[in-house]
Amino acid sequence: MNDAAPAPTPAPAPRRARVRAPELIGKGGWLNTGGDELTLMDLRGKIVLLDFWTFCCINCLHVLDELRELEEKHRDTLVIVGVHSPKFVHEAEHQAVVDAVERYEVHHPVLDDPELATWKQYAVRAWPTLVVIDPEGYVVAQHAGEGHANAIRTLVEELEAEHEAKGTLRRGDGPYVPPEPVATDLRFPGKAVLLPSGNLLVSDTTRHQLVELEQDGETVVRRIGAEGEVFREPQGLAVLPDGKVVVADTVHHALQLFDPATGAVERIAGTGRQWWQGSPTSGPALEVDLSSPWDVAWWQGKVWIAMAGVHQIWTYDPETGTVEVAAGTTNEGLVDGPAAEAWFAQPSGLAATADRLWIADSETSALRWIDTEGTVHTAVGTGLFDFGHRDGAAGQALFQHPLGVTALPDGSVAVSDTYNHALRRFDPASGEVTTLATDLREPSDAVVVGEDVVVVESARHRLTRLRLPEEAVQVEAVAHRTRREATDVAPGRLRLDVVFQAPKGQKLDQRYGPSTRLLVSSTPPELLLSGEGKGTDLFRELELNPELTEGVLHVSAMAASCDDDPENEYPACHVHQQDWGVPVRITEGGAARLPLILAGMDA
């Protein structure tokens, strides 16, 4: 007889929460479906991944790239649906969404939701957010930010097995219908420079090439790079003193060097991998990861890099072959001061003068600059939520998501005010902002050629030559704020919870200390009486100022999880991170808890 106590019965795995998915509604209609309107019933039997994105958002573009392999591998069971949810007014224009879907090679159905109807139904709080719906129409997971592709792949494989066994999985082609291709010499060009020969060099972003044009800006001399093999969505260009050109190879997370004399291209910085928190921020250029370099400029003997993917400015030193962070903390926002303490938000355009490096800081709709002492200043712009088209004194002038800045001969700068379809001018001497030209289409850069300025009209797929006007164009002033509704919260104590559940088969990586990080701040700063700052817990007790009625909570969270395999000495690890800007309205009866989902479901 065996007197040993029976082994305890393993606890059953917790059932996945079953929440019925709300219907997909968008006033702008559907793209990439051949004109068909889709419903969730049409997608029943498929695993559906909703990608809430907006085309200004660099993190959203990263996620599009993260999902491509998953989309291809599971094309007969998985349907990705992009739910385009605009931040800026321009992004609510249907044609702008059509252009963005082509520009970023989105090969799945997209719902144009200009009024954020579906965003609200799914209680989304951040771009990008991913929601997984099972073949029976229930929401089973939600993820915010980047770095979730591996977790979603595991979940998709689990759902395939579960619903294959239940007979509720429907295999076969999805509803994607590609649009008809359009023939033009350029397709969504990004940036341009004037070569020593007098020709123009343009980054032909969507075709993944450089194009050299004659001085007329129209006649093609040659194309550089077989499509998609050498470059991947190239953007910024900078001519070095020796005539060679540095190229910001955005999706390859690299800098390339192009020699116009020989046609040779070589990588000079970046590994091809995307930079993540904890990666080196300086060192040999070919050994350090970069993150979506968007523009480059030659200044003070170095190549300066607008590192849009991590909201920083970096430098590359050709003498030593090294890169390093020059300004920015990776926090997203608008904070001036010493370079190491400044905040940027997707810097996307650079221009150098003798004593200033000008920066088009796109997500704050701001024009900023760094002086020779390393201090960051703001000329125009107030933060992440205010934008518009308003001329006048710099303190009250507004841009809308500018992507380019160009030094003009008189000491002023031209701003490619992308979402206002305008070329603007800021004069440091007078502190005034004026409008030089309107009726452009998503201008992303400009280059001075003699007495003219040649504008890259990205969404018209061409270069447009303008005479530099002596007088500014008069426009009717408009101002906007980001479209998201505020969250009602109660005065006093507010519990902030960042929800993170390690994906199946993974665990939090505690080998070298805490594997989570939380940073909280506010606009205005006096909104928070306590609770701001850094910590390692993914929850925080905040105290709100009862004398204020509204503001914005800025929350940045990161969690690292590793494969839970005791047999593997070097498990693969995955970083999950997201920044939120949460508009709040302080009101009696408001919520006392604010949940933000990084990964998982809020219990």
Coordinates of C-alpha atoms in Angstrom, one line a residue:
M1 CA 0.0 0.0 0.0
N2 CA 1.4 3.4 -0.9
D3 CA 1.0 5.9 1.9
A4 CA 2.4 8.9 -0.1
A5 CA 0.1 11.8 -0.5
P6 CA -1.4 12.0 -4.0
A7 CA 0.2 14.5 -6.3
P8 CA -1.9 17.7 -6.5
T9 CA -4.0 18.0 -9.6
P10 CA -2.6 20.8 -11.8
A11 CA -4.8 23.9 -11.9
P12 CA -6.6 24.2 -15.2
A13 CA -5.2 26.9 -17.5
P14 CA -7.3 30.1 -17.1
R15 CA -9.9 30.5 -19.8
R16 CA -9.3 33.3 -22.2
A17 CA -11.6 36.2 -21.5
R18 CA -14.5 36.3 -24.1
V19 CA -15.6 39.7 -25.0
R20 CA -17.7 40.2 -28.2
A21 CA -15.9 42.4 -30.7
P22 CA -17.7 45.6 -31.6
E23 CA -18.6 46.1 -35.3
L24 CA -16.1 47.9 -37.6
I25 CA -17.5 51.3 -38.5
G26 CA -15.7 54.1 -40.4
K27 CA -17.2 57.0 -42.3
G28 CA -14.3 56.9 -44.8
G29 CA -15.1 53.4 -45.9
W30 CA -12.8 50.6 -46.9
L31 CA -9.6 50.4 -48.9
N32 CA -7.9 47.4 -50.5
T33 CA -11.1 45.4 -50.7
G34 CA -12.0 46.0 -54.4
G35 CA -14.9 48.3 -53.3
D36 CA -16.5 45.8 -50.9
E37 CA -17.7 46.9 -47.4
L38 CA -16.6 44.4 -44.8
T39 CA -18.3 43.4 -41.6
L40 CA -17.1 41.1 -38.8
M41 CA -19.6 38.5 -40.0
D42 CA -17.8 38.5 -43.3
L43 CA -14.6 37.7 -41.4
R44 CA -16.1 35.0 -39.2
G45 CA -14.0 31.9 -39.2
K46 CA -10.8 33.9 -39.6
I47 CA -8.4 35.1 -37.0
V48 CA -8.7 38.9 -37.2
L49 CA -5.9 41.3 -36.1
L50 CA -7.0 45.0 -35.9
D51 CA -4.2 47.4 -36.2
F52 CA -5.2 50.8 -35.0
W53 CA -2.7 53.2 -36.7
T54 CA -2.3 56.6 -38.1
F55 CA 0.2 57.4 -40.9
C56 CA 2.1 60.2 -39.1
C57 CA 3.2 57.8 -36.3
I58 CA 6.6 56.2 -36.7
N59 CA 5.8 53.5 -34.1
C60 CA 2.8 52.6 -36.3
L61 CA 5.1 52.2 -39.3
H62 CA 7.4 50.0 -37.3
V63 CA 4.5 47.7 -36.4
L64 CA 3.5 47.5 -40.1
D65 CA 7.0 46.2 -40.8
E66 CA 6.8 43.8 -37.7
L67 CA 3.6 42.3 -39.0
R68 CA 4.7 41.6 -42.6
E69 CA 6.2 38.1 -41.9
L70 CA 3.2 37.1 -39.8
E71 CA 0.8 38.3 -42.5
E72 CA 2.6 36.2 -45.1
K73 CA 3.0 33.1 -43.1
H74 CA -0.6 32.9 -41.9
R75 CA -2.3 34.4 -45.0
D76 CA -4.9 31.6 -45.2
T77 CA -6.1 31.9 -41.6
L78 CA -5.3 35.5 -40.5
V79 CA -6.8 38.7 -41.8
I80 CA -5.1 41.9 -40.7
V81 CA -7.4 45.0 -40.8
G82 CA -5.8 48.4 -40.5
V83 CA -8.2 50.8 -38.7
H84 CA -6.9 54.2 -39.7
S85 CA -7.6 56.5 -36.7
P86 CA -6.3 60.1 -37.3
K87 CA -4.4 62.3 -35.0
F88 CA -4.1 65.3 -37.3
V89 CA -6.8 67.0 -39.3
H90 CA -5.1 66.2 -42.5
E91 CA -5.1 62.5 -41.7
A92 CA -8.9 62.6 -41.6
E93 CA -8.9 63.4 -45.4
H94 CA -9.8 60.2 -47.3
Q95 CA -7.3 60.8 -50.2
A96 CA -4.5 61.2 -47.6
V97 CA -5.3 57.8 -46.2
V98 CA -5.4 56.4 -49.8
D99 CA -2.0 57.8 -50.4
A100 CA -0.6 56.5 -47.1
V101 CA -1.8 53.0 -47.8
E102 CA 0.2 53.0 -51.0
R103 CA 3.1 54.9 -49.6
Y104 CA 3.7 52.4 -46.8
E105 CA 2.8 49.3 -48.9
V106 CA -0.1 48.2 -46.7
H107 CA -1.2 44.9 -48.2
H108 CA -4.4 44.3 -46.2
P109 CA -7.8 45.8 -45.9
V110 CA -7.9 49.3 -44.3
L111 CA -11.0 50.9 -42.6
D112 CA -10.8 54.7 -42.9
D113 CA -12.3 55.9 -39.5
P114 CA -11.9 59.7 -39.6
E115 CA -14.3 60.2 -36.6
L116 CA -12.6 57.6 -34.4
A117 CA -15.8 55.6 -34.1
T118 CA -14.2 52.2 -34.0
W119 CA -11.3 53.5 -31.9
K120 CA -13.9 54.6 -29.3
Q121 CA -15.8 51.3 -29.5
Y122 CA -12.6 49.4 -28.7
A123 CA -11.5 51.9 -25.9
V124 CA -8.2 52.4 -27.7
R125 CA -5.9 55.0 -26.0
A126 CA -2.7 54.9 -28.1
W127 CA -1.2 54.5 -31.5
P128 CA -0.4 51.8 -32.4
T129 CA -2.8 49.3 -30.7
L130 CA -3.3 45.7 -31.8
V131 CA -6.5 43.8 -31.0
V132 CA -6.9 40.0 -31.7
I133 CA -10.3 38.6 -32.5
D134 CA -10.9 34.9 -32.6
P135 CA -12.7 33.0 -35.4
E136 CA -16.0 33.2 -33.4
G137 CA -15.9 37.0 -33.1
Y138 CA -14.5 37.5 -29.6
V139 CA -11.7 39.8 -28.5
V140 CA -8.9 37.7 -27.0
A141 CA -5.9 40.0 -26.7
Q142 CA -4.9 43.6 -26.9
H143 CA -1.4 45.1 -27.2
A144 CA -0.1 48.7 -27.4
G145 CA 3.1 49.8 -28.9
E146 CA 5.9 47.9 -30.6
G147 CA 7.6 44.5 -30.0
H148 CA 4.5 42.3 -29.9
A149 CA 5.0 40.3 -33.1
N150 CA 6.3 37.2 -31.4
A151 CA 3.5 37.1 -28.9
I152 CA 0.9 37.6 -31.5
R153 CA 2.5 34.8 -33.7
T154 CA 2.3 32.4 -30.7
L155 CA -1.4 33.4 -30.1
V156 CA -2.3 33.0 -33.8
E157 CA -0.8 29.5 -33.8
E158 CA -2.7 28.6 -30.6
L159 CA -6.0 29.9 -32.1
E160 CA -5.4 28.0 -35.3
A161 CA -5.0 24.7 -33.4
E162 CA -8.0 25.4 -31.1
H163 CA -10.4 26.4 -33.8
E164 CA -9.2 23.8 -36.3
A165 CA -10.2 21.2 -33.7
K166 CA -13.5 22.9 -33.0
G167 CA -14.3 23.2 -36.7
T168 CA -14.7 27.0 -36.5
L169 CA -11.6 27.9 -38.5
R170 CA -12.1 28.9 -42.1
R171 CA -9.0 28.6 -44.4
G172 CA -8.6 30.3 -47.7
D173 CA -7.9 33.7 -49.3
G174 CA -8.7 36.8 -47.4
P175 CA -10.5 39.9 -48.6
Y176 CA -7.4 41.9 -49.7
V177 CA -7.6 43.3 -53.3
P178 CA -4.5 45.3 -54.4
P179 CA -5.1 48.6 -56.1
E180 CA -4.1 49.2 -59.7
P181 CA -0.4 50.5 -60.0
V182 CA 0.2 54.0 -61.3
A183 CA 3.1 54.9 -63.6
T184 CA 5.1 58.0 -62.6
D185 CA 8.8 58.8 -62.6
L186 CA 8.7 59.4 -58.8
R187 CA 6.4 57.7 -56.3
F188 CA 6.1 59.5 -52.9
P189 CA 9.6 61.1 -53.0
G190 CA 10.9 62.1 -49.6
K191 CA 13.9 64.4 -49.7
A192 CA 16.2 66.1 -52.3
V193 CA 19.7 67.6 -52.4
L194 CA 21.6 69.6 -55.0
L195 CA 24.6 67.7 -56.3
P196 CA 27.9 69.5 -57.2
S197 CA 27.1 68.7 -60.8
G198 CA 24.0 70.9 -60.6
N199 CA 21.7 67.9 -60.9
L200 CA 19.2 67.0 -58.2
L201 CA 19.2 63.8 -56.2
V202 CA 15.9 62.6 -54.8
S203 CA 15.0 59.8 -52.5
D204 CA 12.2 57.9 -54.3
T205 CA 10.9 56.5 -51.1
T206 CA 8.1 54.1 -52.1
R207 CA 10.2 52.6 -54.9
H208 CA 13.1 52.2 -52.5
Q209 CA 15.6 54.0 -54.8
L210 CA 17.5 57.2 -55.4
V211 CA 16.8 59.1 -58.6
E212 CA 19.1 61.6 -60.2
L213 CA 17.3 64.3 -62.2
E214 CA 18.7 66.9 -64.5
Q215 CA 18.5 70.6 -63.5
D216 CA 15.0 70.8 -64.8
G217 CA 13.9 68.6 -61.9
E218 CA 12.0 66.3 -64.3
T219 CA 14.4 64.4 -66.7
V220 CA 15.6 61.2 -65.2
V221 CA 19.4 60.7 -65.5
R222 CA 19.7 57.4 -63.6
R223 CA 18.2 55.3 -60.8
I224 CA 20.4 54.1 -57.9
G225 CA 19.6 50.8 -56.2
A226 CA 17.6 47.9 -57.5
E227 CA 14.1 48.3 -56.1
G228 CA 14.1 47.1 -52.5
E229 CA 17.5 45.5 -52.5
V230 CA 19.9 48.3 -51.7
F231 CA 17.6 50.8 -49.9
R232 CA 14.3 50.4 -48.0
E233 CA 12.2 53.6 -47.9
P234 CA 15.2 56.0 -48.1
Q235 CA 14.5 59.5 -46.8
G236 CA 17.1 62.1 -45.9
L237 CA 20.2 63.1 -48.0
A238 CA 23.3 65.1 -47.1
V239 CA 26.1 66.0 -49.4
L240 CA 29.5 65.7 -47.7
P241 CA 32.5 68.1 -48.4
D242 CA 34.0 65.5 -50.8
G243 CA 30.8 65.3 -52.9
K244 CA 29.6 61.9 -51.6
V245 CA 26.0 61.7 -50.3
V246 CA 24.9 60.2 -47.0
V247 CA 21.5 58.5 -47.2
A248 CA 19.1 57.9 -44.3
D249 CA 18.0 54.4 -45.1
T250 CA 14.9 54.5 -42.9
V251 CA 13.5 51.0 -42.8
H252 CA 16.9 49.4 -42.9
H253 CA 17.8 51.5 -39.8
A254 CA 21.0 52.4 -41.4
L255 CA 23.1 55.2 -43.1
Q256 CA 24.4 54.5 -46.6
L257 CA 27.1 56.3 -48.5
F258 CA 26.5 57.0 -52.2
D259 CA 29.3 58.1 -54.5
P260 CA 27.8 60.0 -57.5
A261 CA 31.1 59.6 -59.4
T262 CA 31.2 55.7 -59.3
G263 CA 27.6 54.9 -58.4
A264 CA 28.9 52.8 -55.4
V265 CA 26.8 52.4 -52.3
E266 CA 28.1 51.2 -48.9
R267 CA 26.6 51.0 -45.5
I268 CA 28.5 53.3 -43.0
A269 CA 26.3 53.1 -39.9
G270 CA 23.7 50.8 -38.4
T271 CA 23.4 47.0 -38.1
G272 CA 20.1 46.7 -40.0
R273 CA 18.4 46.0 -36.6
Q274 CA 16.1 48.4 -34.9
W275 CA 17.4 50.1 -31.7
W276 CA 15.5 49.1 -28.5
Q277 CA 15.8 50.4 -24.9
G278 CA 19.0 49.0 -23.4
S279 CA 20.9 48.9 -26.7
P280 CA 24.2 50.8 -26.9
T281 CA 23.9 54.5 -27.7
S282 CA 27.4 55.0 -28.9
G283 CA 30.3 53.1 -30.4
P284 CA 31.6 51.8 -33.8
A285 CA 29.0 52.9 -36.3
L286 CA 28.5 49.5 -37.9
E287 CA 28.0 47.8 -34.6
V288 CA 25.4 50.1 -33.1
D289 CA 21.6 49.7 -33.9
L290 CA 19.7 52.7 -35.2
S291 CA 16.0 53.4 -35.4
S292 CA 14.3 54.9 -38.5
P293 CA 16.8 57.7 -39.4
W294 CA 14.6 60.2 -41.3
D295 CA 17.0 63.0 -42.2
V296 CA 20.7 63.8 -42.2
A297 CA 22.7 67.1 -42.3
W298 CA 26.4 68.0 -42.3
W299 CA 27.2 70.3 -39.4
Q300 CA 30.3 71.0 -37.4
G301 CA 32.3 68.3 -39.0
K302 CA 29.8 65.5 -38.4
V303 CA 26.7 64.0 -39.9
W304 CA 23.7 64.8 -37.7
I305 CA 20.8 62.3 -37.8
A306 CA 17.2 62.9 -37.1
M307 CA 16.5 59.6 -35.4
A308 CA 12.7 59.7 -35.7
G309 CA 12.2 56.2 -34.3
V310 CA 13.5 57.0 -30.8
H311 CA 12.8 60.8 -30.7
Q312 CA 16.5 61.7 -30.6
I313 CA 19.3 63.5 -32.6
W314 CA 22.4 61.4 -33.1
T315 CA 25.7 62.1 -34.9
Y316 CA 28.0 60.1 -37.1
D317 CA 31.7 61.0 -37.2
P318 CA 33.3 60.0 -40.4
E319 CA 36.8 60.5 -39.0
T320 CA 36.4 58.0 -36.2
G321 CA 33.6 55.9 -37.8
T322 CA 31.5 56.2 -34.6
V323 CA 27.9 57.2 -33.8
E324 CA 26.5 58.6 -30.6
V325 CA 23.4 60.3 -29.1
A326 CA 23.7 64.0 -29.4
A327 CA 20.3 65.2 -28.0
G328 CA 17.1 63.7 -26.5
T329 CA 16.2 61.2 -23.9
T330 CA 13.8 59.0 -26.0
N331 CA 10.8 60.4 -24.2
E332 CA 8.3 61.9 -26.6
G333 CA 7.4 65.5 -26.2
L334 CA 8.6 69.1 -26.3
V335 CA 11.2 69.9 -23.6
D336 CA 14.0 72.4 -24.2
G337 CA 17.3 72.8 -22.4
P338 CA 20.6 70.9 -22.3
A339 CA 20.8 68.4 -25.1
A340 CA 20.9 65.4 -22.8
E341 CA 17.6 66.5 -21.1
A342 CA 15.6 67.6 -24.1
W343 CA 12.6 65.8 -25.4
F344 CA 11.7 65.5 -29.1
A345 CA 8.8 63.9 -30.9
Q346 CA 9.7 62.2 -34.2
P347 CA 12.3 64.7 -35.6
S348 CA 12.0 64.4 -39.4
G349 CA 13.9 67.3 -41.0
L350 CA 17.3 68.9 -40.5
A351 CA 19.0 72.0 -41.9
A352 CA 22.4 73.5 -40.9
T353 CA 23.5 77.1 -40.7
A354 CA 26.7 78.4 -39.3
D355 CA 25.5 78.6 -35.7
R356 CA 22.3 76.5 -35.6
L357 CA 21.0 73.0 -36.5
W358 CA 17.3 73.5 -37.4
I359 CA 14.9 70.6 -36.7
A360 CA 11.4 69.9 -38.0
D361 CA 10.0 68.1 -35.0
S362 CA 6.9 66.6 -36.7
E363 CA 4.7 65.2 -33.9
T364 CA 4.9 68.4 -31.9
S365 CA 4.3 70.4 -35.1
A366 CA 7.3 72.4 -34.0
L367 CA 10.4 74.2 -35.5
R368 CA 13.3 73.7 -33.1
W369 CA 17.1 74.3 -33.1
I370 CA 20.3 73.3 -31.4
D371 CA 23.0 75.9 -30.8
T372 CA 26.7 75.3 -30.9
E373 CA 26.8 74.9 -27.1
G374 CA 24.4 72.0 -27.3
T375 CA 21.3 73.6 -26.0
V376 CA 17.9 72.9 -27.5
H377 CA 15.5 75.7 -28.2
T378 CA 11.9 75.9 -29.7
A379 CA 11.2 78.6 -32.2
V380 CA 7.6 77.6 -33.1
G381 CA 5.3 75.0 -31.4
T382 CA 3.8 74.2 -28.1
G383 CA 3.6 70.4 -27.8
L384 CA 2.0 67.2 -29.0
F385 CA -1.6 68.3 -29.1
D386 CA -1.7 71.8 -30.7
F387 CA -1.4 72.4 -34.4
G388 CA -2.9 74.4 -37.2
H389 CA -2.1 77.0 -39.9
R390 CA -1.5 80.3 -38.3
D391 CA 1.0 83.0 -39.2
G392 CA 2.4 85.9 -37.1
A393 CA 4.5 86.0 -34.0
A394 CA 6.3 82.8 -33.4
G395 CA 4.8 82.4 -29.9
Q396 CA 1.3 81.9 -31.3
A397 CA 2.1 80.6 -34.9
L398 CA 1.1 77.0 -35.7
F399 CA 2.3 74.3 -38.1
Q400 CA 0.8 70.9 -38.8
H401 CA 3.2 68.0 -38.8
P402 CA 6.2 69.5 -40.7
L403 CA 8.6 67.0 -42.2
G404 CA 11.3 69.4 -43.7
V405 CA 13.3 72.5 -43.0
T406 CA 15.5 74.4 -45.4
A407 CA 18.0 77.2 -44.8
L408 CA 17.4 80.2 -47.0
P409 CA 20.0 82.7 -48.2
D410 CA 18.8 85.6 -46.0
G411 CA 19.2 83.7 -42.7
S412 CA 15.6 82.6 -42.4
V413 CA 14.4 79.1 -42.9
A414 CA 11.6 77.5 -45.0
V415 CA 9.5 74.9 -43.3
S416 CA 7.8 72.1 -45.4
D417 CA 4.5 72.3 -43.5
T418 CA 3.5 68.9 -44.7
Y419 CA -0.1 68.5 -43.5
N420 CA -1.0 72.1 -44.2
H421 CA 0.2 71.5 -47.9
A422 CA 2.2 74.7 -47.6
L423 CA 5.7 76.1 -47.6
R424 CA 6.2 78.4 -44.5
R425 CA 9.0 80.8 -43.5
F426 CA 10.4 81.6 -40.1
D427 CA 12.6 84.7 -39.7
P428 CA 14.8 84.6 -36.6
A429 CA 15.5 88.3 -36.9
S430 CA 11.8 89.3 -36.6
G431 CA 10.4 86.2 -34.9
E432 CA 7.6 86.1 -37.5
V433 CA 6.1 83.2 -39.3
T434 CA 4.7 83.7 -42.8
T435 CA 3.4 81.5 -45.6
L436 CA 5.4 81.4 -48.9
A437 CA 3.2 79.0 -50.9
T438 CA 0.1 77.0 -50.6
D439 CA -1.6 74.4 -52.9
L440 CA 1.3 72.0 -52.5
R441 CA 0.5 68.4 -51.7
E442 CA 2.3 67.0 -48.6
P443 CA 5.6 68.8 -49.2
S444 CA 8.3 66.9 -47.4
D445 CA 11.5 68.9 -48.2
A446 CA 12.8 71.8 -50.2
V447 CA 16.1 72.7 -51.7
V448 CA 17.4 76.1 -52.8
V449 CA 18.6 76.3 -56.4
G450 CA 19.8 79.7 -57.4
E451 CA 16.9 82.1 -56.8
D452 CA 14.4 79.4 -56.8
V453 CA 13.3 76.8 -54.2
V454 CA 12.5 73.3 -55.4
V455 CA 9.8 71.7 -53.3
V456 CA 9.4 67.9 -52.9
E457 CA 5.6 67.5 -53.4
S458 CA 5.5 64.0 -52.0
A459 CA 1.8 63.2 -52.6
R460 CA 1.9 64.6 -56.2
H461 CA 5.0 62.5 -56.9
R462 CA 7.0 65.4 -58.3
L463 CA 9.4 68.3 -57.7
T464 CA 7.8 71.8 -58.0
R465 CA 10.0 74.8 -58.7
L466 CA 8.9 78.1 -57.0
R467 CA 10.4 81.6 -57.2
L468 CA 11.3 82.7 -53.7
P469 CA 8.5 85.4 -53.2
E470 CA 9.3 88.8 -51.8
E471 CA 5.9 88.9 -50.1
A472 CA 4.2 86.3 -48.1
V473 CA 0.9 84.6 -49.1
Q474 CA -2.1 85.6 -46.9
V475 CA -4.0 82.7 -45.3
E476 CA -6.9 82.4 -43.0
A477 CA -5.6 81.4 -39.6
V478 CA -6.9 78.0 -38.2
A479 CA -5.9 76.2 -35.0
H480 CA -6.7 72.6 -33.9
R481 CA -6.1 70.2 -31.1
T482 CA -5.7 66.5 -31.3
R483 CA -9.1 64.8 -31.8
R484 CA -9.0 62.3 -28.9
E485 CA -11.7 62.8 -26.2
A486 CA -10.5 63.4 -22.7
T487 CA -10.9 60.7 -20.0
D488 CA -12.9 61.8 -17.0
V489 CA -11.0 61.2 -13.8
A490 CA -11.8 62.1 -10.2
P491 CA -9.9 64.8 -8.3
G492 CA -7.3 63.6 -5.8
R493 CA -5.8 60.1 -5.9
L494 CA -5.7 58.3 -9.3
R495 CA -4.4 54.7 -9.6
L496 CA -2.4 54.2 -12.8
D497 CA -2.1 50.6 -13.9
V498 CA -0.1 49.5 -17.0
V499 CA -1.5 46.1 -17.8
F500 CA 1.2 43.7 -19.0
Q501 CA 0.9 39.9 -19.1
A502 CA 3.9 38.0 -20.4
P503 CA 2.9 36.1 -23.6
K504 CA 2.4 32.4 -23.4
G505 CA 5.8 30.6 -23.1
Q506 CA 7.5 33.7 -21.8
K507 CA 8.3 35.2 -18.4
L508 CA 9.6 38.5 -17.2
D509 CA 13.4 38.7 -17.6
Q510 CA 14.6 39.3 -14.0
R511 CA 18.2 38.1 -14.5
Y512 CA 19.7 41.5 -14.2
G513 CA 17.2 43.3 -12.0
P514 CA 13.8 44.7 -12.7
S515 CA 12.6 44.1 -16.3
T516 CA 9.9 46.7 -16.3
R517 CA 10.0 50.5 -16.4
L518 CA 7.5 53.3 -15.9
L519 CA 7.9 57.0 -16.5
V520 CA 5.1 59.5 -15.7
S521 CA 4.9 63.2 -16.3
S522 CA 2.2 65.7 -17.2
T523 CA 1.3 68.8 -19.1
P524 CA 1.1 71.2 -17.5
P525 CA 3.7 70.0 -14.9
E526 CA 1.5 71.3 -12.0
L527 CA -1.2 68.8 -13.0
L528 CA 0.6 66.2 -10.8
L529 CA 1.1 66.9 -7.1
S530 CA 2.8 63.6 -6.7
G531 CA 3.6 60.4 -8.7
E532 CA 5.7 61.8 -11.5
G533 CA 9.1 60.4 -12.4
K534 CA 10.7 57.0 -13.0
G535 CA 10.1 53.7 -11.4
T536 CA 10.2 49.9 -12.0
D537 CA 6.7 49.0 -11.0
L538 CA 4.0 49.1 -13.7
F539 CA 1.5 50.8 -11.4
R540 CA 1.6 54.2 -9.7
E541 CA -0.5 56.2 -7.3
L542 CA -0.9 59.7 -8.7
E543 CA -2.3 62.8 -7.0
L544 CA -4.0 65.3 -9.3
N545 CA -4.1 69.0 -8.6
P546 CA -7.7 69.8 -7.7
E547 CA -7.2 73.4 -8.8
L548 CA -6.9 72.3 -12.5
T549 CA -9.7 71.0 -14.6
E550 CA -7.7 69.4 -17.5
G551 CA -4.3 68.3 -18.7
V552 CA -2.4 65.5 -20.3
L553 CA -0.7 62.6 -18.5
H554 CA 2.4 61.3 -20.3
V555 CA 3.1 57.7 -19.6
S556 CA 6.0 55.6 -21.0
A557 CA 6.2 51.9 -20.1
M558 CA 8.6 49.1 -21.0
A559 CA 8.6 45.4 -20.2
A560 CA 11.1 42.7 -21.3
S561 CA 10.1 39.1 -21.4
C562 CA 12.1 36.1 -22.4
D563 CA 11.3 32.6 -23.6
D564 CA 10.6 30.4 -20.6
D565 CA 12.7 27.4 -21.5
P566 CA 15.0 26.1 -18.6
E567 CA 17.0 24.0 -21.1
N568 CA 18.0 27.1 -23.1
E569 CA 20.9 29.0 -21.5
Y570 CA 20.4 31.9 -23.9
P571 CA 16.6 32.4 -24.3
A572 CA 15.3 34.9 -26.9
C573 CA 14.1 38.0 -25.2
H574 CA 11.5 40.5 -26.4
V575 CA 11.0 44.2 -25.5
H576 CA 7.5 45.6 -25.4
Q577 CA 7.2 49.4 -25.1
Q578 CA 4.7 52.2 -25.6
D579 CA 4.2 55.9 -24.9
W580 CA 0.8 57.3 -24.1
G581 CA -0.4 60.9 -24.0
V582 CA -3.7 60.7 -22.2
P583 CA -5.9 63.8 -22.1
V584 CA -7.7 63.9 -18.8
R585 CA -10.6 66.0 -17.5
I586 CA -10.9 66.3 -13.7
T587 CA -14.5 66.0 -12.6
E588 CA -16.5 64.7 -9.7
G589 CA -17.7 61.2 -10.4
G590 CA -14.7 60.5 -12.7
A591 CA -12.7 57.3 -12.6
A592 CA -10.3 56.7 -9.8
R593 CA -8.3 54.2 -11.8
L594 CA -6.7 54.6 -15.2
P595 CA -5.7 51.3 -16.9
L596 CA -3.4 51.4 -19.9
I597 CA -2.9 48.1 -21.7
L598 CA 0.6 47.3 -22.8
A599 CA -0.1 43.6 -23.5
G600 CA -3.0 41.3 -22.4
M601 CA -6.5 42.0 -21.2
D602 CA -7.5 44.2 -18.3
A603 CA -9.1 42.1 -15.6

